[in-house]
XYZ file of C-alpha atoms in Angstrom:
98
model
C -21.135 13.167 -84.842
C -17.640 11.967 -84.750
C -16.074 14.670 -82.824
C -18.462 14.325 -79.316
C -19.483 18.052 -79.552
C -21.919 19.522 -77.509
C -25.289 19.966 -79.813
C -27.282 22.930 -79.193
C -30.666 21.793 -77.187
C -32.689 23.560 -80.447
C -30.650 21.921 -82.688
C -31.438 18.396 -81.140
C -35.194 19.366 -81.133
C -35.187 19.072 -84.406
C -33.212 16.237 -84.956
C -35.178 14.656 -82.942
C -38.612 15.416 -84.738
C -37.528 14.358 -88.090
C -36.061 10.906 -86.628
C -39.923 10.656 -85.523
C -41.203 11.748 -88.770
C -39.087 8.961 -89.940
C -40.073 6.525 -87.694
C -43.649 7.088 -88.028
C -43.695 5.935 -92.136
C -41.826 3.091 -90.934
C -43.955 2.334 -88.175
C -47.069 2.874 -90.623
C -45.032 0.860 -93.081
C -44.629 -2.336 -91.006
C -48.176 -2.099 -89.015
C -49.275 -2.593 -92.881
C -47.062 -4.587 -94.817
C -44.904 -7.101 -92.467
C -46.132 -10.027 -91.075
C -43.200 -10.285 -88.850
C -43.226 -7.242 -85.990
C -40.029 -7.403 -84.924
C -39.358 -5.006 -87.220
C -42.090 -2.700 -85.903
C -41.045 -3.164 -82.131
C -37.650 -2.432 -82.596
C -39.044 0.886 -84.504
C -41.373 1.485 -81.642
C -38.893 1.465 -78.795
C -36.455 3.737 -81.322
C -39.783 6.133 -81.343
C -39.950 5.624 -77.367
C -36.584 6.293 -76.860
C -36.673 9.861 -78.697
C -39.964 11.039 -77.377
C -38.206 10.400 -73.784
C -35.305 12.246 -74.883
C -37.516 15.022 -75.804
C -39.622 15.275 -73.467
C -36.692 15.972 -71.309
C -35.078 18.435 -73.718
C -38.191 20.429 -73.772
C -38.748 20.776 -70.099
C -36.585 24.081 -70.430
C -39.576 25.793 -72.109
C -41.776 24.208 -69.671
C -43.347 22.153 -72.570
C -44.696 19.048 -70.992
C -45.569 15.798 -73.781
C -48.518 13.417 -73.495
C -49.526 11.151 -76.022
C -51.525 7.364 -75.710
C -51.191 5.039 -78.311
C -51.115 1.155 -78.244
C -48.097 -1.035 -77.949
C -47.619 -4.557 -77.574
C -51.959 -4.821 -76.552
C -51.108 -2.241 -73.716
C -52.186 1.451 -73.986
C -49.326 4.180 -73.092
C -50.319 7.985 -72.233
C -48.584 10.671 -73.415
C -49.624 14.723 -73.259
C -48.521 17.896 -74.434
C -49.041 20.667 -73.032
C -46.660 23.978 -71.547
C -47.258 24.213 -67.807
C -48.410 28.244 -67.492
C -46.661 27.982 -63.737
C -43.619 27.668 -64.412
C -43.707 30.311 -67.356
C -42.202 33.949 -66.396
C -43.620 36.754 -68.185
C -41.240 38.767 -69.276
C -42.344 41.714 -66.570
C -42.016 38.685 -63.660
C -38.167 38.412 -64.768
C -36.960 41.664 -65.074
C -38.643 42.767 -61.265
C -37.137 39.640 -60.154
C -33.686 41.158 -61.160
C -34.198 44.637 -59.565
């Protein structure tokens, strides 16, 4: 975006998912057909970046992420999951206001 405008946290959601249903095919792509990973690195760390972007972005709907998978030989953990704490129940928010 050229103009620096504030993008709705919704909006970036799903931004963010397709540029990991993106990465993914060329993740899949390179594990498969490249004998250099370079390539593949440099789209793993792209995937890293966003799923720490998101994981941030959905914090506001108390959606935690977890997810293990293998880079580089070394195994990294990831979940997802919505943390039933922090949630407030409709009838929880509107007493809290009385």
């Amino acid at each position: 975006m050229a103009h620096h405008e504030e993008v709705s946290p919704n909006i970036r959601i799903a931004d963010i998912l397709e540029q990991l249903e993106e990465l993914n095919k060329m993740i899949a792509f390179h594990k498969n057909n490249s004998p250099d990973d370079s390539m593949l690195k440099q789209y793993q760390y792209m995937q890293k970046q966003f799923m720490e972007e998101l994981t941030v972005l959905l914090k506001k709907y108390n959606v935690q992420i977890s997810q293990t998978r293998q880079i580089a030989g070394k195994t990294d953990k990831t979940k997802i999951g919505v943390n039933p704490k922090k949630m407030a129940t409709p009838a929880s928010q509107s007493s809290s206001k009385s």
